[in-house]
Coordinates of C-alpha atoms and ligand atoms in Angstrom, one line a residue:
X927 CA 0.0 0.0 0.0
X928 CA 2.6 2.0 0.9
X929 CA 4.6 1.8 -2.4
X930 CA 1.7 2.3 -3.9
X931 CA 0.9 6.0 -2.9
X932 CA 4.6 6.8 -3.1
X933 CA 4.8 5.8 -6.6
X934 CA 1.9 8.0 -7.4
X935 CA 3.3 10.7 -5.4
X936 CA 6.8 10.6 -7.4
X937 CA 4.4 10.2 -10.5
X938 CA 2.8 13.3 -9.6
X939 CA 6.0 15.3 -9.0
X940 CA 7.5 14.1 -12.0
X941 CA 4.0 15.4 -14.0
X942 CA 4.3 18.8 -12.2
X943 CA 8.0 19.5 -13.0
X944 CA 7.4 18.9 -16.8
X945 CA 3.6 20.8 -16.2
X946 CA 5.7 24.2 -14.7
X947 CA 8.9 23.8 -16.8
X948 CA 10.8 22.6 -14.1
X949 CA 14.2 20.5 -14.8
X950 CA 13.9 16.6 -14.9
X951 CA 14.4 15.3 -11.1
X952 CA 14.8 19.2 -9.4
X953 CA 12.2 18.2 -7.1
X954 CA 13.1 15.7 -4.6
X955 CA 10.6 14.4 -2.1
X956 CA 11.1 14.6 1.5
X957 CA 8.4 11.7 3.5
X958 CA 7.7 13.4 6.5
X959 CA 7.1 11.0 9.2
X960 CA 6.2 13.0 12.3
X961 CA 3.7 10.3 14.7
X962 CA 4.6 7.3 12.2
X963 CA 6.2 4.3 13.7
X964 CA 9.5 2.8 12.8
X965 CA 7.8 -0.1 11.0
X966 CA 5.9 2.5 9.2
X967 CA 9.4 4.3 7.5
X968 CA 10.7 0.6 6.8
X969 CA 7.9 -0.5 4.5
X970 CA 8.5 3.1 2.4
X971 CA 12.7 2.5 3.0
X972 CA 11.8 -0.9 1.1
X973 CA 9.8 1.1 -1.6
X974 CA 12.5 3.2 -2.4
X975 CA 12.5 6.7 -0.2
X976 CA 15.6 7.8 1.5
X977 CA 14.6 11.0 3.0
X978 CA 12.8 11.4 5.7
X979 CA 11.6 14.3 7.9
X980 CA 10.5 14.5 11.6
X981 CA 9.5 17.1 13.4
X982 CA 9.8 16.6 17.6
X983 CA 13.1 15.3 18.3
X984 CA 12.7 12.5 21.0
X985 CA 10.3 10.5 19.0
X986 CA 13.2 11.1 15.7
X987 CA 15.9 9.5 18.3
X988 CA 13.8 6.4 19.4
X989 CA 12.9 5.5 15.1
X990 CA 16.7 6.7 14.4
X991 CA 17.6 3.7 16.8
X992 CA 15.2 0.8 15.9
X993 CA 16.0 2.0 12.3
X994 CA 19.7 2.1 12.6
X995 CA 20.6 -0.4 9.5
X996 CA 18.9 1.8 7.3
X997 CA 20.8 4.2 5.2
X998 CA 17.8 7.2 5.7
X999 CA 19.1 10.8 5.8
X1000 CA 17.3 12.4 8.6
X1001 CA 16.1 15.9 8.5
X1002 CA 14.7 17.8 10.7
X1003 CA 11.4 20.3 10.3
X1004 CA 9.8 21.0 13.4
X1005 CA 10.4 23.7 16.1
X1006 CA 13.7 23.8 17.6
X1007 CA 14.1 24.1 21.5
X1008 CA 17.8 25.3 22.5
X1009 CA 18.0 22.4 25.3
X1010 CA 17.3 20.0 22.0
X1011 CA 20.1 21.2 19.5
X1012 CA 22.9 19.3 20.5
X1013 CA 21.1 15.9 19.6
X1014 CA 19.9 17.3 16.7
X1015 CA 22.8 18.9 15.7
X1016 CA 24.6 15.1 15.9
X1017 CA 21.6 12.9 14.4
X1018 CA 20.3 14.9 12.1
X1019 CA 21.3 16.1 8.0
X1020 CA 19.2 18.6 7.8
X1021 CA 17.3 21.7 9.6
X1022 CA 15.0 23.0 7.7
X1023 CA 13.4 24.8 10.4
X1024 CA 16.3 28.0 11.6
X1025 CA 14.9 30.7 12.7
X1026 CA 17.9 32.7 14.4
X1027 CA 21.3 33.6 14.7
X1028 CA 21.4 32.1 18.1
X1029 CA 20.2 29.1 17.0
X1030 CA 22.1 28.7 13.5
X1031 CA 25.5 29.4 16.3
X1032 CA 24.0 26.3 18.7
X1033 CA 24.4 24.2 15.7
X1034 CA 27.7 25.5 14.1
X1035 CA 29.0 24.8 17.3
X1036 CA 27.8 21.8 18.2
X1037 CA 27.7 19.6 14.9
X1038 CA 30.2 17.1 15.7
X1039 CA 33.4 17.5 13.6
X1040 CA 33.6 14.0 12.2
X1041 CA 30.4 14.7 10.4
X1042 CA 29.9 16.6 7.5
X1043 CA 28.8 20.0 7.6
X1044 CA 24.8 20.6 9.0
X1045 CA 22.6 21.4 6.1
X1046 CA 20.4 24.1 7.3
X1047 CA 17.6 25.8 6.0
X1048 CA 16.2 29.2 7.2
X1049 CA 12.5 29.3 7.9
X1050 CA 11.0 32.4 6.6
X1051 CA 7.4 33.2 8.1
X1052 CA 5.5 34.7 4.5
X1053 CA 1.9 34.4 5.8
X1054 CA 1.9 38.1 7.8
X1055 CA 0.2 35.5 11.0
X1056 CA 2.6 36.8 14.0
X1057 CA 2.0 33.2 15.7
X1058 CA 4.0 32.1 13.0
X1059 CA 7.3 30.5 13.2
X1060 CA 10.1 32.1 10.7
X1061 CA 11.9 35.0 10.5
X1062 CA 10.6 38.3 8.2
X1063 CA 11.4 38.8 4.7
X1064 CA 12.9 42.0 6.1
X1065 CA 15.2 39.7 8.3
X1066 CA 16.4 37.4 5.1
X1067 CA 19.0 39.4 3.4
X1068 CA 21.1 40.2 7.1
X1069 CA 20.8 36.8 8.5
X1070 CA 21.7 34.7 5.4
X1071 CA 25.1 36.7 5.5
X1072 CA 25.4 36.1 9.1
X1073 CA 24.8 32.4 8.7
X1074 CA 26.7 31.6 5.7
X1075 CA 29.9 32.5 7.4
X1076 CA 29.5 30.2 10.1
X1077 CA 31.7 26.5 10.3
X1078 CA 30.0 23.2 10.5
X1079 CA 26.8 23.9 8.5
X1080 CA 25.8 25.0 5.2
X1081 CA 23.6 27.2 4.3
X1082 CA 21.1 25.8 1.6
X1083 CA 18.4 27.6 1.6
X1084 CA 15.1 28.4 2.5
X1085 CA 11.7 26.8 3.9
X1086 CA 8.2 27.9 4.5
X1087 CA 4.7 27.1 5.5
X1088 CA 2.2 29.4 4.3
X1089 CA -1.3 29.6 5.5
X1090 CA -3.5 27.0 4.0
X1091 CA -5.2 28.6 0.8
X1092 CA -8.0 27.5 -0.9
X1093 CA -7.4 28.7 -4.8
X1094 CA -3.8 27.6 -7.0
X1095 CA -3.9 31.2 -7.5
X1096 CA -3.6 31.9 -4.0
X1097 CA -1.0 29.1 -2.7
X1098 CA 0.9 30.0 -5.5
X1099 CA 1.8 33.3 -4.4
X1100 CA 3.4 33.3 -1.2
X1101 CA 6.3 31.0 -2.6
X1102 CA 6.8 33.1 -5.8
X1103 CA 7.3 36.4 -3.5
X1104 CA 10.1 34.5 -0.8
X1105 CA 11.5 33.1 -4.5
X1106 CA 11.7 36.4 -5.7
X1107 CA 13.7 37.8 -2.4
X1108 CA 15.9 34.6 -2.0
X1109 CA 16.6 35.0 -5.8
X1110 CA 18.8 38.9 -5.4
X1111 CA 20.3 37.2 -2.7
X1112 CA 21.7 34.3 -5.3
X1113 CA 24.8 36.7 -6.2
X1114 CA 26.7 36.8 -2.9
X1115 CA 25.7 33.0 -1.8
X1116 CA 25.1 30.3 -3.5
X1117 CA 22.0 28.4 -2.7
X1118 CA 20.3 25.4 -3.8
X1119 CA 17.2 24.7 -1.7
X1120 CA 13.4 25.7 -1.8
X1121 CA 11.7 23.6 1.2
X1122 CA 8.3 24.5 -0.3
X1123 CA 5.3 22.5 -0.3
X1124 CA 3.4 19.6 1.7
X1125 CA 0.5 17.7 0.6
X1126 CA -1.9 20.2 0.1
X1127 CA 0.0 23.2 -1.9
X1128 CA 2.4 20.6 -2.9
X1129 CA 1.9 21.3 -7.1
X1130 CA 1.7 25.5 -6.6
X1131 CA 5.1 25.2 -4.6
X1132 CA 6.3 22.8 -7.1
X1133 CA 5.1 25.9 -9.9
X1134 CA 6.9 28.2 -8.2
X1135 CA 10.6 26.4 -7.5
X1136 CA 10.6 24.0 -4.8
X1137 CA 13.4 21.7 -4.6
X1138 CA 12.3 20.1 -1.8
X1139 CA 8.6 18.8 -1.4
X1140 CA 7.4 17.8 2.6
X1141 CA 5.1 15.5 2.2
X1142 CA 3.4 13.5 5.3
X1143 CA -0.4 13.0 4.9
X1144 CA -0.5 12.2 1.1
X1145 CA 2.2 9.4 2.0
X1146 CA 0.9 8.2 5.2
X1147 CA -2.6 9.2 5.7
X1148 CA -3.6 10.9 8.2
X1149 CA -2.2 11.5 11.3
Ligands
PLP2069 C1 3.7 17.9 9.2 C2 4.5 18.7 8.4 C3 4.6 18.5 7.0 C4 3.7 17.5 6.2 O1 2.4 17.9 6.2 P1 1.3 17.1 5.3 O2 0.2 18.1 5.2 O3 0.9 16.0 6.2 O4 1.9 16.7 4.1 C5 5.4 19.3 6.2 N1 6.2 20.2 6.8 C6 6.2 20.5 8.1 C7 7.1 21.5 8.7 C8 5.3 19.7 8.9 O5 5.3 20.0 10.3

Protein backbone atom coordinates (compact mmCIF):
# COMPACT_ATOMS: atom_id res chain seq x y z
CA UNK A 1 0.00 0.00 0.00
CA UNK A 2 2.64 2.00 0.89
CA UNK A 3 4.57 1.76 -2.41
CA UNK A 4 1.71 2.34 -3.93
CA UNK A 5 0.93 5.97 -2.86
CA UNK A 6 4.62 6.76 -3.12
CA UNK A 7 4.79 5.81 -6.56
CA UNK A 8 1.87 8.04 -7.41
CA UNK A 9 3.27 10.70 -5.45
CA UNK A 10 6.79 10.63 -7.44
CA UNK A 11 4.43 10.16 -10.50
CA UNK A 12 2.78 13.31 -9.63
CA UNK A 13 5.97 15.28 -9.01
CA UNK A 14 7.47 14.13 -11.99
CA UNK A 15 4.00 15.36 -13.96
CA UNK A 16 4.28 18.83 -12.18
CA UNK A 17 8.00 19.47 -13.01
CA UNK A 18 7.39 18.87 -16.79
CA UNK A 19 3.59 20.78 -16.16
CA UNK A 20 5.66 24.18 -14.70
CA UNK A 21 8.95 23.78 -16.82
CA UNK A 22 10.78 22.60 -14.05
CA UNK A 23 14.17 20.46 -14.81
CA UNK A 24 13.93 16.61 -14.90
CA UNK A 25 14.37 15.35 -11.13
CA UNK A 26 14.79 19.20 -9.41
CA UNK A 27 12.23 18.24 -7.13
CA UNK A 28 13.05 15.70 -4.57
CA UNK A 29 10.64 14.41 -2.09
CA UNK A 30 11.09 14.63 1.53
CA UNK A 31 8.38 11.73 3.51
CA UNK A 32 7.70 13.44 6.52
CA UNK A 33 7.12 10.99 9.22
CA UNK A 34 6.18 13.01 12.27
CA UNK A 35 3.70 10.34 14.71
CA UNK A 36 4.63 7.30 12.21
CA UNK A 37 6.17 4.31 13.74
CA UNK A 38 9.54 2.83 12.80
CA UNK A 39 7.82 -0.12 10.95
CA UNK A 40 5.91 2.55 9.20
CA UNK A 41 9.44 4.32 7.51
CA UNK A 42 10.72 0.56 6.84
CA UNK A 43 7.91 -0.55 4.49
CA UNK A 44 8.49 3.13 2.41
CA UNK A 45 12.71 2.51 3.01
CA UNK A 46 11.82 -0.88 1.06
CA UNK A 47 9.78 1.12 -1.57
CA UNK A 48 12.54 3.17 -2.41
CA UNK A 49 12.48 6.69 -0.16
CA UNK A 50 15.60 7.76 1.49
CA UNK A 51 14.60 10.97 3.03
CA UNK A 52 12.84 11.43 5.70
CA UNK A 53 11.65 14.35 7.88
CA UNK A 54 10.46 14.53 11.63
CA UNK A 55 9.55 17.09 13.38
CA UNK A 56 9.77 16.64 17.59
CA UNK A 57 13.06 15.28 18.34
CA UNK A 58 12.70 12.52 21.02
CA UNK A 59 10.29 10.46 18.99
CA UNK A 60 13.18 11.08 15.66
CA UNK A 61 15.92 9.47 18.33
CA UNK A 62 13.76 6.39 19.39
CA UNK A 63 12.87 5.50 15.15
CA UNK A 64 16.72 6.69 14.40
CA UNK A 65 17.60 3.67 16.80
CA UNK A 66 15.23 0.79 15.92
CA UNK A 67 16.03 1.95 12.35
CA UNK A 68 19.69 2.09 12.60
CA UNK A 69 20.60 -0.42 9.54
CA UNK A 70 18.85 1.77 7.29
CA UNK A 71 20.78 4.17 5.20
CA UNK A 72 17.81 7.18 5.68
CA UNK A 73 19.08 10.83 5.76
CA UNK A 74 17.33 12.36 8.63
CA UNK A 75 16.08 15.89 8.46
CA UNK A 76 14.72 17.76 10.68
CA UNK A 77 11.41 20.27 10.25
CA UNK A 78 9.83 20.97 13.44
CA UNK A 79 10.38 23.73 16.11
CA UNK A 80 13.70 23.80 17.62
CA UNK A 81 14.10 24.06 21.47
CA UNK A 82 17.81 25.33 22.49
CA UNK A 83 18.01 22.36 25.34
CA UNK A 84 17.31 20.03 21.97
CA UNK A 85 20.05 21.20 19.50
CA UNK A 86 22.89 19.33 20.47
CA UNK A 87 21.11 15.91 19.59
CA UNK A 88 19.94 17.33 16.65
CA UNK A 89 22.81 18.85 15.68
CA UNK A 90 24.58 15.10 15.89
CA UNK A 91 21.59 12.86 14.44
CA UNK A 92 20.32 14.90 12.14
CA UNK A 93 21.28 16.14 7.97
CA UNK A 94 19.24 18.57 7.81
CA UNK A 95 17.33 21.71 9.61
CA UNK A 96 15.00 23.03 7.66
CA UNK A 97 13.41 24.78 10.36
CA UNK A 98 16.27 27.96 11.62
CA UNK A 99 14.86 30.72 12.67
CA UNK A 100 17.95 32.68 14.36
CA UNK A 101 21.27 33.62 14.71
CA UNK A 102 21.41 32.14 18.13
CA UNK A 103 20.24 29.06 17.01
CA UNK A 104 22.15 28.75 13.51
CA UNK A 105 25.53 29.45 16.30
CA UNK A 106 24.01 26.30 18.69
CA UNK A 107 24.39 24.18 15.70
CA UNK A 108 27.73 25.53 14.09
CA UNK A 109 29.02 24.77 17.32
CA UNK A 110 27.81 21.77 18.23
CA UNK A 111 27.69 19.63 14.91
CA UNK A 112 30.22 17.11 15.74
CA UNK A 113 33.44 17.52 13.61
CA UNK A 114 33.59 13.96 12.24
CA UNK A 115 30.39 14.72 10.44
CA UNK A 116 29.92 16.62 7.46
CA UNK A 117 28.84 20.02 7.60
CA UNK A 118 24.81 20.57 8.95
CA UNK A 119 22.62 21.45 6.05
CA UNK A 120 20.36 24.11 7.28
CA UNK A 121 17.62 25.82 5.98
CA UNK A 122 16.25 29.23 7.21
CA UNK A 123 12.50 29.28 7.92
CA UNK A 124 11.00 32.40 6.63
CA UNK A 125 7.40 33.21 8.10
CA UNK A 126 5.55 34.68 4.46
CA UNK A 127 1.91 34.43 5.79
CA UNK A 128 1.90 38.11 7.78
CA UNK A 129 0.25 35.48 10.95
CA UNK A 130 2.56 36.81 14.02
CA UNK A 131 2.00 33.18 15.71
CA UNK A 132 4.05 32.08 13.02
CA UNK A 133 7.25 30.55 13.19
CA UNK A 134 10.13 32.11 10.71
CA UNK A 135 11.89 35.00 10.50
CA UNK A 136 10.63 38.30 8.24
CA UNK A 137 11.37 38.84 4.68
CA UNK A 138 12.88 41.95 6.13
CA UNK A 139 15.20 39.69 8.30
CA UNK A 140 16.44 37.43 5.14
CA UNK A 141 19.05 39.36 3.45
CA UNK A 142 21.10 40.24 7.06
CA UNK A 143 20.77 36.76 8.51
CA UNK A 144 21.70 34.73 5.40
CA UNK A 145 25.09 36.67 5.54
CA UNK A 146 25.39 36.11 9.10
CA UNK A 147 24.79 32.40 8.72
CA UNK A 148 26.74 31.55 5.72
CA UNK A 149 29.94 32.48 7.42
CA UNK A 150 29.52 30.19 10.13
CA UNK A 151 31.71 26.47 10.34
CA UNK A 152 30.05 23.17 10.49
CA UNK A 153 26.79 23.86 8.45
CA UNK A 154 25.77 24.97 5.24
CA UNK A 155 23.64 27.21 4.35
CA UNK A 156 21.13 25.78 1.59
CA UNK A 157 18.40 27.64 1.65
CA UNK A 158 15.08 28.39 2.48
CA UNK A 159 11.66 26.76 3.92
CA UNK A 160 8.19 27.88 4.49
CA UNK A 161 4.65 27.09 5.54
CA UNK A 162 2.20 29.37 4.34
CA UNK A 163 -1.30 29.62 5.47
CA UNK A 164 -3.49 26.96 4.00
CA UNK A 165 -5.22 28.61 0.77
CA UNK A 166 -7.99 27.50 -0.85
CA UNK A 167 -7.39 28.70 -4.77
CA UNK A 168 -3.77 27.65 -6.97
CA UNK A 169 -3.93 31.18 -7.46
CA UNK A 170 -3.63 31.93 -4.00
CA UNK A 171 -0.97 29.10 -2.71
CA UNK A 172 0.91 30.00 -5.53
CA UNK A 173 1.78 33.33 -4.42
CA UNK A 174 3.45 33.35 -1.20
CA UNK A 175 6.33 31.05 -2.63
CA UNK A 176 6.82 33.13 -5.81
CA UNK A 177 7.30 36.38 -3.52
CA UNK A 178 10.10 34.48 -0.82
CA UNK A 179 11.48 33.13 -4.47
CA UNK A 180 11.74 36.45 -5.75
CA UNK A 181 13.66 37.76 -2.38
CA UNK A 182 15.86 34.61 -2.02
CA UNK A 183 16.58 34.99 -5.76
CA UNK A 184 18.82 38.92 -5.42
CA UNK A 185 20.30 37.16 -2.72
CA UNK A 186 21.68 34.32 -5.31
CA UNK A 187 24.78 36.74 -6.23
CA UNK A 188 26.70 36.82 -2.92
CA UNK A 189 25.66 32.96 -1.80
CA UNK A 190 25.14 30.29 -3.55
CA UNK A 191 22.03 28.39 -2.72
CA UNK A 192 20.29 25.43 -3.84
CA UNK A 193 17.16 24.69 -1.75
CA UNK A 194 13.40 25.70 -1.80
CA UNK A 195 11.72 23.58 1.16
CA UNK A 196 8.34 24.48 -0.31
CA UNK A 197 5.26 22.46 -0.32
CA UNK A 198 3.39 19.62 1.70
CA UNK A 199 0.46 17.73 0.58
CA UNK A 200 -1.91 20.22 0.12
CA UNK A 201 0.01 23.20 -1.93
CA UNK A 202 2.37 20.62 -2.87
CA UNK A 203 1.94 21.28 -7.07
CA UNK A 204 1.74 25.48 -6.62
CA UNK A 205 5.13 25.17 -4.60
CA UNK A 206 6.32 22.79 -7.07
CA UNK A 207 5.14 25.94 -9.93
CA UNK A 208 6.91 28.19 -8.17
CA UNK A 209 10.61 26.39 -7.49
CA UNK A 210 10.56 24.02 -4.82
CA UNK A 211 13.40 21.73 -4.61
CA UNK A 212 12.29 20.09 -1.82
CA UNK A 213 8.64 18.81 -1.43
CA UNK A 214 7.39 17.76 2.62
CA UNK A 215 5.14 15.48 2.17
CA UNK A 216 3.39 13.52 5.28
CA UNK A 217 -0.39 13.01 4.88
CA UNK A 218 -0.48 12.18 1.10
CA UNK A 219 2.18 9.40 1.97
CA UNK A 220 0.87 8.22 5.24
CA UNK A 221 -2.55 9.16 5.66
CA UNK A 222 -3.64 10.85 8.16
CA UNK A 223 -2.19 11.52 11.34
C1 LIG B 1 3.68 17.86 9.22
C2 LIG B 1 4.52 18.70 8.36
C3 LIG B 1 4.58 18.50 6.97
C4 LIG B 1 3.72 17.48 6.24
O1 LIG B 1 2.41 17.94 6.17
P1 LIG B 1 1.28 17.11 5.34
O2 LIG B 1 0.20 18.11 5.16
O3 LIG B 1 0.89 15.97 6.21
O4 LIG B 1 1.87 16.68 4.07
C5 LIG B 1 5.44 19.29 6.23
N1 LIG B 1 6.21 20.23 6.81
C6 LIG B 1 6.18 20.47 8.14
C7 LIG B 1 7.06 21.51 8.71
C8 LIG B 1 5.33 19.72 8.95
O5 LIG B 1 5.31 19.97 10.26
Amino acid sequence: MSKTKLNALLAQIRQAEIAYHRAPLSVQLLAVSKTKTANDIAQLYTAGQRHFGENYCQEALKKQQELGAYDITWHFIGPIQSNKTKAIATHFSWVHSVDSLKVARRFSEQRPVYLPPLNICLQVNISSESSKSGITLDELPDLFEQVAELPNIKLRGVMAIPEPEETFEKQRQPFKTLYQAVEKLYTSIPLDTFSFGMSGDLEAAIAEGATIVRIGTALFGAR
